[in-house]
């Protein structure tokens, strides 16, 4: 166990009581707690509806499925993301088509759009833009591309909940947006996810599809007194992506504290910004330091040592992670570049994705969680500073890991 962990959810006795209460209530799946959680999510994000499911991954899969994405689709996914973004497209039988990312925004690089679109081989097209680390994909550009090329659009806000941009909160950054409540996220339900939309018809269908496609909801089935009506019909095949009441209760209570959780993250991020800017010239800060709407899920920094070769950067990263771990501090690579995964490489179709590779090579996630103390942040930055001579030595020696 690291003394300073990479991430840690902030849970209180309120969450404990609420989850324990669901257990004693005997109602364990899709009940009042899930409904209350969905309502609070919709209210907070300014959307008409929230449909809670079992994870961010299943939220993405369900949203794409409900919008008709199937084997006749090519789906544009950023080449630097979490692997879930690619996997859901794969499991729908669609063709994942990677698009490069811009290292300065961590999001899709508009300059690579035409190339990526031209490499789509299926009849229909969709796009799955990821608001990476809390940074919104440029909405003006995205809107224009979606309309010009008639793209089906699902937003991946799985690591961006809490963020605010141009008066909109993540969840409302694209018409159908997916969130994750994994323990590293701004609010957590353990595992969990949700789809946010203003489209009631779509939300009704999502609710049916998360419950095997049953045409009658659990509430309706519980309320009916006529035995014959208890059995639902299944007009189309669905999934079991039902959220439990324990998860719903956790989420409801986390949402009661969402402003506190967000503010705490902002405080920790600004503290890092200041300390690193003052002491560690070889680390580039995440963008948006002066943006009051910035809410980070991770704290991503990039090694900025222009004279270092890729081999040296890799060696520096490896040594740095080991050095920090030896002092009880967890530092990680927060996402992956799909180009270099054995099973996704084929879909790169020979293209190099320099932005994604650069981002993956240079980015590290520092320990980042809402209850991180000033002392912990200072310790992390002090240890980074102590690593500086090793970094210079590695640069001089041209060392590899
Ligand atoms: C960008 C992105 N998409 C999708 C997911 C999947 O979410 P989950 O882990 O809840 O399935 C994650 C999770 O970290 C993510 O970061």
CSV table of C-alpha atoms and ligand atoms in Angstrom, one decimal:
chain,number,residue,atom,x,y,z
A,1,UNK,CA,0.0,0.0,0.0
A,2,UNK,CA,1.3,3.4,-0.9
A,3,UNK,CA,1.4,6.1,1.8
A,4,UNK,CA,0.1,8.5,-0.7
A,5,UNK,CA,-2.3,6.6,-3.0
A,6,UNK,CA,-3.0,7.4,-6.6
A,7,UNK,CA,-6.7,7.9,-5.9
A,8,UNK,CA,-9.1,7.5,-3.0
A,9,UNK,CA,-12.9,8.0,-2.9
A,10,UNK,CA,-14.3,10.3,-0.2
A,11,UNK,CA,-16.9,8.3,1.6
A,12,UNK,CA,-18.6,9.1,4.9
A,13,UNK,CA,-20.9,7.4,7.4
A,14,UNK,CA,-23.8,8.9,5.4
A,15,UNK,CA,-22.9,6.6,2.5
A,16,UNK,CA,-22.4,3.7,4.9
A,17,UNK,CA,-25.9,4.3,6.4
A,18,UNK,CA,-27.6,4.7,3.1
A,19,UNK,CA,-26.2,1.5,1.6
A,20,UNK,CA,-26.9,-0.5,4.8
A,21,UNK,CA,-30.4,0.8,4.7
A,22,UNK,CA,-31.0,-0.6,1.2
A,23,UNK,CA,-29.8,-4.0,2.5
A,24,UNK,CA,-32.3,-4.0,5.3
A,25,UNK,CA,-35.1,-2.7,3.0
A,26,UNK,CA,-34.9,-5.9,0.9
A,27,UNK,CA,-35.2,-3.9,-2.4
A,28,UNK,CA,-31.9,-4.4,-4.1
A,29,UNK,CA,-32.2,-3.5,-7.8
A,30,UNK,CA,-33.6,-0.5,-9.7
A,31,UNK,CA,-35.7,0.9,-6.8
A,32,UNK,CA,-36.3,4.3,-5.2
A,33,UNK,CA,-32.5,4.9,-4.5
A,34,UNK,CA,-31.6,4.5,-8.2
A,35,UNK,CA,-34.5,6.7,-9.2
A,36,UNK,CA,-33.4,9.4,-6.7
A,37,UNK,CA,-29.8,9.2,-7.9
A,38,UNK,CA,-31.0,9.5,-11.5
A,39,UNK,CA,-33.1,12.6,-10.6
A,40,UNK,CA,-30.2,14.3,-8.9
A,41,UNK,CA,-27.9,13.6,-11.8
A,42,UNK,CA,-30.4,15.0,-14.3
A,43,UNK,CA,-31.0,18.1,-12.1
A,44,UNK,CA,-27.3,18.7,-11.6
A,45,UNK,CA,-26.4,18.4,-15.3
A,46,UNK,CA,-29.5,20.3,-16.5
A,47,UNK,CA,-30.7,17.3,-18.5
A,48,UNK,CA,-34.2,15.9,-18.7
A,49,UNK,CA,-33.2,12.3,-18.0
A,50,UNK,CA,-30.5,10.2,-16.5
A,51,UNK,CA,-30.5,6.4,-16.9
A,52,UNK,CA,-28.2,4.6,-14.4
A,53,UNK,CA,-26.4,1.5,-15.4
A,54,UNK,CA,-23.7,-0.8,-14.1
A,55,UNK,CA,-20.6,1.1,-15.4
A,56,UNK,CA,-19.3,3.7,-17.8
A,57,UNK,CA,-18.5,1.0,-20.2
A,58,UNK,CA,-22.0,-0.4,-20.3
A,59,UNK,CA,-23.4,3.2,-20.5
A,60,UNK,CA,-21.4,3.6,-23.7
A,61,UNK,CA,-22.4,0.3,-25.1
A,62,UNK,CA,-26.1,0.8,-24.3
A,63,UNK,CA,-26.2,4.4,-25.7
A,64,UNK,CA,-24.5,3.3,-29.0
A,65,UNK,CA,-26.8,0.3,-29.3
A,66,UNK,CA,-29.9,2.4,-28.6
A,67,UNK,CA,-28.9,4.8,-31.3
A,68,UNK,CA,-28.6,1.9,-33.8
A,69,UNK,CA,-24.9,1.4,-34.0
A,70,UNK,CA,-24.2,-2.1,-35.3
A,71,UNK,CA,-22.0,-3.9,-37.8
A,72,UNK,CA,-22.8,-1.4,-40.5
A,73,UNK,CA,-21.1,1.4,-38.6
A,74,UNK,CA,-17.6,2.7,-38.4
A,75,UNK,CA,-17.1,4.6,-35.1
A,76,UNK,CA,-14.4,7.2,-34.6
A,77,UNK,CA,-12.6,6.8,-31.3
A,78,UNK,CA,-9.6,8.8,-30.0
A,79,UNK,CA,-6.4,6.9,-30.1
A,80,UNK,CA,-5.5,8.0,-26.6
A,81,UNK,CA,-8.3,7.0,-24.2
A,82,UNK,CA,-9.3,4.2,-21.8
A,83,UNK,CA,-9.6,0.9,-23.6
A,84,UNK,CA,-13.3,0.7,-22.8
A,85,UNK,CA,-14.0,3.3,-25.5
A,86,UNK,CA,-12.6,1.0,-28.2
A,87,UNK,CA,-14.0,-2.2,-26.7
A,88,UNK,CA,-17.7,-1.2,-26.7
A,89,UNK,CA,-17.5,-0.4,-30.4
A,90,UNK,CA,-15.8,-3.8,-31.0
A,91,UNK,CA,-18.5,-5.7,-29.1
A,92,UNK,CA,-21.3,-4.0,-31.1
A,93,UNK,CA,-19.7,-5.5,-34.2
A,94,UNK,CA,-18.9,-2.0,-35.5
A,95,UNK,CA,-15.6,-0.9,-36.9
A,96,UNK,CA,-13.5,1.2,-34.4
A,97,UNK,CA,-11.6,3.8,-36.4
A,98,UNK,CA,-8.9,5.6,-34.4
A,99,UNK,CA,-8.5,9.4,-34.7
A,100,UNK,CA,-5.4,11.1,-33.3
A,101,UNK,CA,-5.4,13.3,-30.2
A,102,UNK,CA,-3.7,16.7,-29.6
A,103,UNK,CA,-1.2,16.4,-26.7
A,104,UNK,CA,-2.0,20.0,-25.7
A,105,UNK,CA,-5.8,19.3,-25.1
A,106,UNK,CA,-5.7,15.5,-24.5
A,107,UNK,CA,-8.7,15.3,-26.8
A,108,UNK,CA,-9.4,14.5,-30.5
A,109,UNK,CA,-7.1,16.4,-32.9
A,110,UNK,CA,-9.4,18.1,-35.5
A,111,UNK,CA,-6.5,18.0,-37.9
A,112,UNK,CA,-6.7,14.3,-38.2
A,113,UNK,CA,-10.4,14.1,-38.7
A,114,UNK,CA,-10.5,14.0,-42.5
A,115,UNK,CA,-7.9,11.2,-42.7
A,116,UNK,CA,-9.7,9.2,-40.1
A,117,UNK,CA,-13.1,9.6,-41.8
A,118,UNK,CA,-11.6,8.6,-45.1
A,119,UNK,CA,-10.4,5.3,-43.5
A,120,UNK,CA,-13.9,4.3,-42.4
A,121,UNK,CA,-15.0,1.2,-44.3
A,122,UNK,CA,-18.6,0.7,-43.2
A,123,UNK,CA,-21.7,2.4,-44.6
A,124,UNK,CA,-22.6,4.5,-41.6
A,125,UNK,CA,-20.5,6.6,-39.3
A,126,UNK,CA,-20.5,7.5,-35.6
A,127,UNK,CA,-18.2,9.4,-33.3
A,128,UNK,CA,-17.3,8.7,-29.7
A,129,UNK,CA,-15.4,11.9,-28.5
A,130,UNK,CA,-13.8,11.6,-25.1
A,131,UNK,CA,-13.7,14.6,-22.8
A,132,UNK,CA,-10.4,13.5,-21.5
A,133,UNK,CA,-9.5,14.1,-17.9
A,134,UNK,CA,-12.3,16.7,-17.7
A,135,UNK,CA,-11.4,18.7,-20.8
A,136,UNK,CA,-14.3,19.2,-23.2
A,137,UNK,CA,-13.9,18.4,-26.9
A,138,UNK,CA,-14.2,21.6,-28.8
A,139,UNK,CA,-18.0,21.9,-29.2
A,140,UNK,CA,-18.1,24.2,-32.2
A,141,UNK,CA,-15.9,21.9,-34.2
A,142,UNK,CA,-17.7,18.8,-33.0
A,143,UNK,CA,-21.2,20.2,-33.9
A,144,UNK,CA,-20.0,21.2,-37.3
A,145,UNK,CA,-18.5,17.7,-38.1
A,146,UNK,CA,-21.6,15.9,-36.8
A,147,UNK,CA,-23.9,17.9,-39.0
A,148,UNK,CA,-21.7,18.0,-42.1
A,149,UNK,CA,-21.1,14.2,-42.1
A,150,UNK,CA,-24.3,13.1,-40.5
A,151,UNK,CA,-22.5,11.3,-37.7
A,152,UNK,CA,-24.2,9.5,-34.8
A,153,UNK,CA,-22.8,11.0,-31.7
A,154,UNK,CA,-22.3,9.7,-28.2
A,155,UNK,CA,-20.1,11.7,-25.8
A,156,UNK,CA,-17.7,9.8,-23.5
A,157,UNK,CA,-17.7,11.9,-20.3
A,158,UNK,CA,-16.6,8.9,-18.2
A,159,UNK,CA,-13.6,10.9,-16.8
A,160,UNK,CA,-15.1,14.4,-16.9
A,161,UNK,CA,-18.1,14.5,-14.6
A,162,UNK,CA,-18.1,17.7,-12.5
A,163,UNK,CA,-16.5,19.9,-15.2
A,164,UNK,CA,-18.3,23.0,-16.4
A,165,UNK,CA,-17.7,24.7,-19.8
A,166,UNK,CA,-19.6,27.6,-21.4
A,167,UNK,CA,-22.3,27.3,-18.7
A,168,UNK,CA,-22.8,23.6,-19.3
A,169,UNK,CA,-21.9,20.8,-17.0
A,170,UNK,CA,-20.4,17.5,-18.3
A,171,UNK,CA,-23.4,15.3,-18.9
A,172,UNK,CA,-24.8,18.1,-21.1
A,173,UNK,CA,-21.7,18.6,-23.3
A,174,UNK,CA,-23.2,16.3,-26.1
A,175,UNK,CA,-26.8,15.3,-26.7
A,176,UNK,CA,-26.3,11.8,-25.4
A,177,UNK,CA,-23.5,11.6,-22.8
A,178,UNK,CA,-22.1,8.8,-20.7
A,179,UNK,CA,-20.6,9.0,-17.3
A,180,UNK,CA,-18.7,6.6,-15.0
A,181,UNK,CA,-18.8,6.4,-11.3
A,182,UNK,CA,-15.7,4.2,-10.8
A,183,UNK,CA,-14.0,4.9,-7.5
A,184,UNK,CA,-11.5,7.2,-9.2
A,185,UNK,CA,-14.2,9.5,-10.5
A,186,UNK,CA,-15.6,12.7,-9.0
A,187,UNK,CA,-18.5,10.8,-7.5
A,188,UNK,CA,-18.6,7.0,-7.1
A,189,UNK,CA,-21.0,4.2,-6.8
A,190,UNK,CA,-18.2,1.6,-6.7
A,191,UNK,CA,-18.9,0.5,-10.3
A,192,UNK,CA,-21.6,2.4,-12.1
A,193,UNK,CA,-22.4,4.6,-15.0
A,194,UNK,CA,-25.2,6.7,-16.5
A,195,UNK,CA,-26.5,8.0,-19.8
A,196,UNK,CA,-27.8,11.6,-19.8
A,197,UNK,CA,-30.1,13.0,-22.5
A,198,UNK,CA,-33.0,15.3,-23.1
A,199,UNK,CA,-34.7,12.8,-25.4
A,200,UNK,CA,-37.5,11.1,-23.4
A,201,UNK,CA,-38.2,8.5,-26.1
A,202,UNK,CA,-34.5,7.5,-26.1
A,203,UNK,CA,-34.4,7.5,-22.3
A,204,UNK,CA,-37.4,5.2,-22.1
A,205,UNK,CA,-35.8,2.8,-24.6
A,206,UNK,CA,-32.5,2.9,-22.6
A,207,UNK,CA,-34.5,2.0,-19.5
A,208,UNK,CA,-36.0,-1.0,-21.3
A,209,UNK,CA,-32.8,-2.1,-22.9
A,210,UNK,CA,-30.9,-2.1,-19.6
A,211,UNK,CA,-33.5,-4.5,-18.3
A,212,UNK,CA,-33.4,-7.1,-21.0
A,213,UNK,CA,-35.7,-5.1,-23.3
A,214,UNK,CA,-38.7,-5.7,-21.0
A,215,UNK,CA,-41.6,-3.5,-22.2
A,216,UNK,CA,-42.9,-3.1,-18.7
A,217,UNK,CA,-40.7,-1.5,-16.1
A,218,UNK,CA,-40.0,-3.2,-12.7
A,219,UNK,CA,-42.1,-0.5,-11.0
A,220,UNK,CA,-45.0,-1.2,-13.3
A,221,UNK,CA,-44.6,-5.0,-12.7
A,222,UNK,CA,-44.6,-4.5,-9.0
A,223,UNK,CA,-47.6,-2.3,-9.0
A,224,UNK,CA,-49.9,-4.5,-11.0
A,225,UNK,CA,-52.3,-6.7,-9.1
A,226,UNK,CA,-53.2,-8.9,-12.1
A,227,UNK,CA,-51.0,-11.9,-12.1
A,228,UNK,CA,-51.2,-12.3,-15.9
A,229,UNK,CA,-49.7,-8.9,-16.4
A,230,UNK,CA,-46.7,-9.6,-14.2
A,231,UNK,CA,-44.8,-11.2,-17.0
A,232,UNK,CA,-43.3,-8.6,-19.2
A,233,UNK,CA,-42.9,-9.0,-23.0
A,234,UNK,CA,-39.5,-8.6,-24.6
A,235,UNK,CA,-40.1,-6.9,-28.0
A,236,UNK,CA,-36.3,-6.7,-28.6
A,237,UNK,CA,-33.2,-8.2,-27.1
A,238,UNK,CA,-31.6,-6.1,-24.3
A,239,UNK,CA,-29.0,-6.4,-21.7
A,240,UNK,CA,-28.7,-6.8,-17.9
A,241,UNK,CA,-27.1,-3.4,-17.1
A,242,UNK,CA,-29.4,-2.8,-14.1
A,243,UNK,CA,-28.0,-0.7,-11.3
A,244,UNK,CA,-28.4,-2.0,-7.7
A,245,UNK,CA,-30.0,-0.1,-4.9
A,246,UNK,CA,-26.7,-0.2,-3.0
A,247,UNK,CA,-25.0,1.6,-5.9
A,248,UNK,CA,-28.0,4.0,-6.2
A,249,UNK,CA,-27.9,4.9,-2.5
A,250,UNK,CA,-24.1,5.5,-2.7
A,251,UNK,CA,-24.6,7.7,-5.7
A,252,UNK,CA,-27.5,9.6,-4.1
A,253,UNK,CA,-25.5,10.5,-1.1
A,254,UNK,CA,-22.4,11.4,-3.1
A,255,UNK,CA,-24.6,13.7,-5.2
A,256,UNK,CA,-25.8,15.5,-1.9
A,257,UNK,CA,-22.1,16.3,-1.4
A,258,UNK,CA,-21.1,16.9,-5.1
A,259,UNK,CA,-20.3,20.6,-4.6
A,260,UNK,CA,-18.0,19.8,-1.7
A,261,UNK,CA,-16.3,16.9,-3.7
A,262,UNK,CA,-15.8,19.2,-6.7
A,263,UNK,CA,-14.4,22.1,-4.6
A,264,UNK,CA,-12.0,19.8,-2.9
A,265,UNK,CA,-10.6,18.6,-6.3
A,266,UNK,CA,-10.3,22.1,-7.5
A,267,UNK,CA,-8.3,23.0,-4.4
A,268,UNK,CA,-5.9,20.1,-4.7
A,269,UNK,CA,-5.4,20.8,-8.4
A,270,UNK,CA,-4.6,24.5,-7.9
A,271,UNK,CA,-2.2,23.6,-5.1
A,272,UNK,CA,-0.4,21.2,-7.5
A,273,UNK,CA,-0.4,23.9,-10.2
A,274,UNK,CA,1.4,26.3,-7.9
A,275,UNK,CA,3.9,24.0,-6.4
A,276,UNK,CA,4.9,22.3,-9.7
A,277,UNK,CA,5.1,25.6,-11.6
A,278,UNK,CA,7.4,26.9,-8.9
A,279,UNK,CA,9.7,23.9,-8.5
A,280,UNK,CA,9.5,21.4,-11.4
A,281,UNK,CA,10.4,23.0,-14.8
A,282,UNK,CA,10.5,19.6,-16.5
A,283,UNK,CA,6.8,19.0,-15.9
A,284,UNK,CA,4.1,20.6,-18.0
A,285,UNK,CA,0.9,21.4,-16.1
A,286,UNK,CA,-2.5,20.2,-17.3
A,287,UNK,CA,-4.3,22.9,-19.2
A,288,UNK,CA,-7.0,25.2,-17.8
A,289,UNK,CA,-5.2,26.4,-14.7
A,290,UNK,CA,-7.2,29.6,-14.7
A,291,UNK,CA,-10.5,28.1,-15.8
A,292,UNK,CA,-12.9,28.1,-12.8
A,293,UNK,CA,-15.0,25.3,-14.6
A,294,UNK,CA,-12.0,22.9,-14.7
A,295,UNK,CA,-12.6,19.8,-12.6
A,296,UNK,CA,-10.0,17.1,-13.0
A,297,UNK,CA,-10.6,13.4,-12.5
A,298,UNK,CA,-6.9,12.8,-12.8
A,299,UNK,CA,-4.0,15.2,-12.4
A,300,UNK,CA,-2.1,14.6,-15.7
A,301,UNK,CA,1.4,16.1,-16.1
A,302,UNK,CA,3.7,15.7,-19.1
A,303,UNK,CA,7.4,15.4,-19.2
A,304,UNK,CA,8.7,18.4,-21.1
A,305,UNK,CA,12.4,17.8,-21.9
A,306,UNK,CA,12.7,18.6,-25.6
A,307,UNK,CA,16.2,17.4,-25.9
A,308,UNK,CA,15.3,13.9,-24.6
A,309,UNK,CA,14.7,11.1,-27.1
A,310,UNK,CA,11.6,8.8,-26.8
A,311,UNK,CA,13.8,6.1,-25.3
A,312,UNK,CA,15.1,8.5,-22.7
A,313,UNK,CA,11.6,9.8,-21.8
A,314,UNK,CA,10.5,6.2,-21.3
A,315,UNK,CA,13.6,5.5,-19.1
A,316,UNK,CA,12.9,8.7,-17.1
A,317,UNK,CA,9.2,7.7,-16.6
A,318,UNK,CA,10.1,4.2,-15.5
A,319,UNK,CA,12.8,5.5,-13.0
A,320,UNK,CA,10.5,8.2,-11.8
A,321,UNK,CA,7.6,5.8,-11.0
A,322,UNK,CA,10.0,3.4,-9.2
A,323,UNK,CA,11.6,6.3,-7.3
A,324,UNK,CA,8.2,7.7,-6.2
A,325,UNK,CA,7.0,4.2,-5.2
A,326,UNK,CA,10.1,3.7,-3.1
A,327,UNK,CA,8.9,6.8,-1.1
A,328,UNK,CA,5.4,5.4,-0.8
A,329,UNK,CA,3.9,7.6,-3.6
A,330,UNK,CA,1.8,6.1,-6.4
A,331,UNK,CA,2.4,7.6,-9.8
A,332,UNK,CA,0.8,6.0,-12.9
A,333,UNK,CA,0.2,6.3,-16.6
A,334,UNK,CA,-3.5,7.2,-16.5
A,335,UNK,CA,-4.7,6.2,-20.0
A,336,UNK,CA,-3.3,4.1,-23.0
A,337,UNK,CA,-2.5,4.7,-26.6
A,338,UNK,CA,-4.6,2.3,-28.6
A,339,UNK,CA,-2.0,2.2,-31.3
A,340,UNK,CA,0.3,0.0,-29.3
A,341,UNK,CA,-2.1,-2.5,-27.8
A,342,UNK,CA,-1.9,-5.9,-29.5
A,343,UNK,CA,-5.6,-6.2,-30.2
A,344,UNK,CA,-6.2,-2.6,-31.4
A,345,UNK,CA,-3.0,-2.2,-33.5
A,346,UNK,CA,-4.6,-3.8,-36.5
A,347,UNK,CA,-7.3,-1.1,-36.6
A,348,UNK,CA,-4.5,1.6,-36.8
A,349,UNK,CA,-4.3,0.6,-40.5
A,350,UNK,CA,-0.6,1.4,-40.6
A,351,UNK,CA,-1.0,5.0,-39.4
A,352,UNK,CA,1.3,6.1,-36.5
A,353,UNK,CA,-1.0,8.5,-34.5
A,354,UNK,CA,1.9,10.7,-33.4
A,355,UNK,CA,-0.2,12.8,-31.0
A,356,UNK,CA,-1.6,9.8,-29.1
A,357,UNK,CA,1.9,8.2,-28.9
A,358,UNK,CA,3.4,11.4,-27.7
A,359,UNK,CA,0.7,11.9,-25.2
A,360,UNK,CA,1.0,8.4,-23.8
A,361,UNK,CA,4.8,8.6,-23.7
A,362,UNK,CA,5.0,11.9,-21.9
A,363,UNK,CA,1.9,11.8,-19.5
A,364,UNK,CA,1.9,10.7,-15.9
A,365,UNK,CA,-0.8,10.9,-13.4
A,366,UNK,CA,0.1,12.1,-9.9
A,367,UNK,CA,-1.7,11.1,-6.8
A,368,UNK,CA,-5.0,13.0,-6.8
A,369,UNK,CA,-8.0,12.7,-4.6
A,370,UNK,CA,-10.4,15.1,-2.8
A,371,UNK,CA,-9.0,14.6,0.7
A,372,UNK,CA,-5.4,15.1,-0.3
A,373,UNK,CA,-3.8,17.3,2.3
A,374,UNK,CA,-1.4,20.2,1.6
A,375,UNK,CA,1.3,18.2,3.3
A,376,UNK,CA,0.8,15.3,1.0
A,377,UNK,CA,0.9,17.5,-2.1
A,378,UNK,CA,4.1,19.1,-0.8
A,379,UNK,CA,5.7,15.7,-0.2
A,380,UNK,CA,4.8,14.6,-3.8
A,381,UNK,CA,6.3,17.8,-5.3
A,382,UNK,CA,9.4,17.6,-3.0
A,383,UNK,CA,10.1,14.1,-4.1
A,384,UNK,CA,9.7,15.1,-7.8
A,385,UNK,CA,12.2,17.8,-7.1
A,386,UNK,CA,14.6,15.3,-5.6
A,387,UNK,CA,14.4,13.2,-8.7
A,388,UNK,CA,15.7,16.1,-10.9
A,389,UNK,CA,19.5,15.1,-10.6
A,390,UNK,CA,18.6,11.5,-11.7
A,391,UNK,CA,16.7,12.9,-14.6
A,392,UNK,CA,19.7,15.0,-15.7
A,393,UNK,CA,21.9,12.0,-15.3
A,394,UNK,CA,19.6,9.9,-17.5
A,395,UNK,CA,19.7,12.6,-20.1
A,396,UNK,CA,23.5,12.8,-20.1
A,397,UNK,CA,24.0,9.0,-20.2
A,398,UNK,CA,21.4,8.5,-23.0
A,399,UNK,CA,20.2,5.7,-20.7
A,400,UNK,CA,17.4,3.3,-21.4
A,401,UNK,CA,15.1,1.7,-18.8
B,1,LIG,C1,-12.5,7.7,-21.1
B,1,LIG,C2,-13.2,6.6,-20.4
B,1,LIG,N1,-14.2,5.9,-21.0
B,1,LIG,C3,-14.8,4.9,-20.5
B,1,LIG,C4,-14.5,4.4,-19.2
B,1,LIG,C5,-15.2,3.2,-18.6
B,1,LIG,O1,-15.8,3.5,-17.4
B,1,LIG,P1,-16.0,2.3,-16.4
B,1,LIG,O2,-14.7,2.0,-15.8
B,1,LIG,O3,-17.0,2.9,-15.4
B,1,LIG,O4,-16.6,1.1,-17.1
B,1,LIG,C6,-13.5,5.1,-18.5
B,1,LIG,C7,-13.1,4.7,-17.2
B,1,LIG,O5,-12.1,5.1,-16.6
B,1,LIG,C8,-12.8,6.2,-19.1
B,1,LIG,O6,-11.8,6.9,-18.5
